[in-house]
XYZ file of N, CA and C in Angstrom:
264
model
N 170.246 127.241 79.502
C 169.375 127.758 78.486
C 168.276 126.753 78.171
N 168.645 125.435 78.171
C 167.668 124.447 77.834
C 166.520 124.383 78.957
N 166.900 124.745 80.201
C 165.866 124.774 81.251
C 164.888 125.931 81.009
N 165.344 127.054 80.499
C 164.509 128.177 80.260
C 163.515 127.853 79.110
N 164.032 127.178 78.115
C 163.162 126.834 76.959
C 162.116 125.792 77.400
N 162.576 124.867 78.242
C 161.602 123.872 78.800
C 160.572 124.514 79.679
N 160.945 125.541 80.506
C 159.986 126.225 81.320
C 159.015 126.976 80.515
N 159.427 127.643 79.438
C 158.510 128.421 78.596
C 157.520 127.500 77.917
N 158.032 126.358 77.428
C 157.122 125.403 76.770
C 156.142 124.866 77.793
N 156.579 124.569 78.952
C 155.677 124.078 80.002
C 154.577 125.091 80.329
N 154.992 126.374 80.488
C 154.014 127.400 80.799
C 153.009 127.630 79.661
N 153.431 127.516 78.428
C 152.537 127.623 77.301
C 151.554 126.497 77.284
N 152.039 125.333 77.580
C 151.116 124.152 77.669
C 150.080 124.306 78.747
N 150.562 124.854 79.939
C 149.624 125.134 80.998
C 148.522 126.092 80.655
N 148.915 127.197 79.983
C 147.965 128.216 79.570
C 146.999 127.649 78.576
N 147.452 126.910 77.596
C 146.571 126.309 76.592
C 145.707 125.256 77.269
N 146.222 124.448 78.212
C 145.373 123.499 78.890
C 144.339 124.110 79.705
N 144.633 125.208 80.407
C 143.623 125.899 81.215
C 142.544 126.501 80.324
N 142.939 127.056 79.184
C 141.906 127.657 78.311
C 141.085 126.658 77.627
N 141.602 125.430 77.350
C 140.807 124.422 76.683
C 139.881 123.655 77.642
N 140.436 123.332 78.763
C 139.718 122.483 79.733
C 139.181 123.296 80.904
N 138.500 124.360 80.584
C 137.907 125.174 81.647
C 136.699 124.445 82.236
N 136.442 124.597 83.562
C 135.275 123.958 84.091
C 133.998 124.568 83.583
N 132.881 123.849 83.750
C 131.612 124.402 83.243
C 131.116 125.601 83.973
N 131.395 125.761 85.273
C 131.003 126.944 85.991
C 132.132 127.997 85.819
N 131.819 128.945 84.945
C 132.853 129.926 84.602
C 132.818 131.085 85.620
N 133.961 131.596 85.968
C 134.107 132.733 86.829
C 134.125 133.969 85.882
N 133.496 135.034 86.319
C 133.585 136.241 85.394
C 134.982 136.808 85.442
N 135.443 137.151 84.286
C 136.781 137.763 84.149
C 136.721 139.257 84.362
N 137.847 139.909 84.191
C 137.896 141.353 84.348
C 137.059 142.034 83.344
N 136.952 141.471 82.107
C 136.168 142.107 81.082
C 134.694 142.134 81.448
N 134.194 141.115 82.142
C 132.796 141.092 82.494
C 132.523 141.860 83.769
N 133.377 141.712 84.749
C 133.082 142.325 86.005
C 133.468 143.799 86.120
N 134.373 144.260 85.337
C 134.745 145.709 85.398
C 134.432 146.473 84.164
N 134.898 145.979 83.000
C 134.778 146.776 81.774
C 133.344 146.851 81.298
N 132.639 145.727 81.300
C 131.241 145.791 80.862
C 130.371 146.587 81.788
N 130.692 146.564 83.085
C 129.920 147.345 84.049
C 130.165 148.830 83.799
N 131.396 149.196 83.609
C 131.740 150.613 83.343
C 131.109 151.105 82.013
N 131.078 150.255 81.027
C 130.526 150.636 79.739
C 128.991 150.814 79.896
N 128.333 149.941 80.645
C 126.911 150.044 80.849
C 126.573 151.340 81.608
N 127.429 151.669 82.608
C 127.145 152.898 83.363
C 127.362 154.152 82.508
N 128.197 154.100 81.448
C 128.492 155.223 80.585
C 127.574 155.203 79.363
N 126.623 154.174 79.291
C 125.722 154.055 78.146
C 126.546 153.893 76.840
N 127.586 153.100 76.852
C 128.417 152.844 75.681
C 128.340 151.352 75.334
N 128.439 151.043 74.053
C 128.405 149.629 73.678
C 129.738 148.934 74.047
N 129.627 147.686 74.368
C 130.832 146.904 74.699
C 131.352 146.178 73.466
N 132.558 146.448 73.084
C 133.131 145.800 71.891
C 133.913 144.554 72.291
N 134.209 143.784 71.269
C 135.032 142.567 71.530
C 136.519 142.973 71.742
N 137.233 142.204 72.472
C 138.615 142.449 72.729
C 139.473 142.087 71.536
N 140.696 142.532 71.506
C 141.630 142.182 70.402
C 141.956 140.698 70.523
N 142.252 140.207 71.663
C 142.534 138.826 71.915
C 141.347 138.287 72.719
N 140.452 137.509 72.071
C 139.207 137.046 72.675
C 139.439 135.772 73.436
N 139.773 135.840 74.694
C 139.938 134.664 75.585
C 139.016 134.853 76.768
N 138.294 133.810 77.119
C 137.381 133.854 78.251
C 138.158 133.871 79.587
N 137.576 134.566 80.529
C 138.109 134.557 81.911
C 139.441 135.322 82.034
N 140.243 134.898 82.935
C 141.472 135.578 83.245
C 142.703 134.863 82.711
N 142.537 134.071 81.653
C 143.654 133.350 81.071
C 144.669 134.332 80.497
N 144.187 135.404 79.849
C 145.075 136.355 79.298
C 145.885 137.127 80.410
N 145.234 137.351 81.530
C 146.000 137.940 82.656
C 147.051 137.028 83.188
N 146.713 135.712 83.225
C 147.692 134.702 83.647
C 148.831 134.608 82.640
N 148.589 134.769 81.397
C 149.634 134.745 80.413
C 150.594 135.950 80.584
N 150.058 137.119 80.835
C 150.869 138.275 81.060
C 151.645 138.171 82.349
N 151.065 137.582 83.403
C 151.743 137.381 84.682
C 152.908 136.416 84.467
N 152.679 135.381 83.714
C 153.741 134.341 83.493
C 154.861 134.954 82.627
N 154.502 135.753 81.613
C 155.549 136.397 80.800
C 156.367 137.379 81.639
N 155.721 138.107 82.517
C 156.421 139.025 83.406
C 157.355 138.298 84.382
N 156.859 137.176 84.917
C 157.711 136.428 85.801
C 158.945 135.829 85.098
N 158.708 135.293 83.917
C 159.825 134.722 83.174
C 160.800 135.834 82.781
N 160.295 136.960 82.304
C 161.196 138.088 81.934
C 161.940 138.578 83.160
N 161.246 138.704 84.275
C 161.946 139.183 85.480
C 162.997 138.184 85.970
N 162.735 136.899 85.861
C 163.744 135.868 86.202
C 164.953 135.990 85.311
N 164.745 136.139 84.001
C 165.814 136.222 83.067
C 166.642 137.510 83.292
N 165.944 138.633 83.538
C 166.675 139.904 83.822
C 167.439 139.788 85.115
N 166.875 139.155 86.162
C 167.568 138.983 87.404
C 168.758 138.062 87.284
N 168.612 137.011 86.546
C 169.720 136.034 86.358
C 170.890 136.659 85.610
N 170.548 137.538 84.681
C 171.631 138.139 83.877
C 171.903 139.624 84.238
N 171.587 139.960 85.509
C 171.693 141.348 85.940
C 173.103 141.877 85.773
N 174.131 141.165 86.160
C 175.503 141.638 86.044
C 175.934 141.840 84.632
N 175.372 140.999 83.711
C 175.734 141.204 82.287
C 174.990 142.392 81.696
N 173.755 142.646 82.151
C 172.965 143.725 81.591
C 173.418 145.063 82.184
N 173.782 145.076 83.445
C 174.243 146.293 84.113
C 175.574 145.999 84.790
N 176.661 146.099 84.094
C 177.968 145.808 84.770
C 178.289 146.885 85.835
N 179.009 146.470 86.866
C 179.300 147.426 87.906
C 180.290 148.510 87.405
N 180.076 149.706 87.923
C 180.983 150.822 87.492
C 182.359 150.667 88.121
N 183.379 151.238 87.488
C 184.773 151.060 88.026
C 184.921 151.701 89.403
N 184.141 152.727 89.755
C 184.253 153.394 91.088
C 183.813 152.470 92.205
N 182.891 151.582 91.989
C 182.281 150.765 93.024
C 182.991 149.392 93.135
N 183.940 149.088 92.340
C 184.536 147.749 92.379
C 185.686 147.702 93.335
C-alpha cells in the first residue's frame, strides 16, 4: 500500500511540475486545435473550461488516473470478482 501512495504522490508531482515548468514554445492542446475550431465553424463563442489548464496536462492527469485505477483493479481482481463455485 505504501508503494501505491508513493506512486500517486510521484505522479501528482510530475503533473504539477509539467504544468509549472512548461517550455516557452507551447503546443496547442485539444481545446485550441479541436474545440475552438469547431466553435468558430459553428459561429459560437468559445467559453472557458471548468478546469483551466494549458495544453494537454489535464489529459495526462486523466490518463494517469485511469492507469492507476486500472492497476489497482487488476491487482485486486480476485477480491473484487471472486470466482464462482462452479468454476473452481
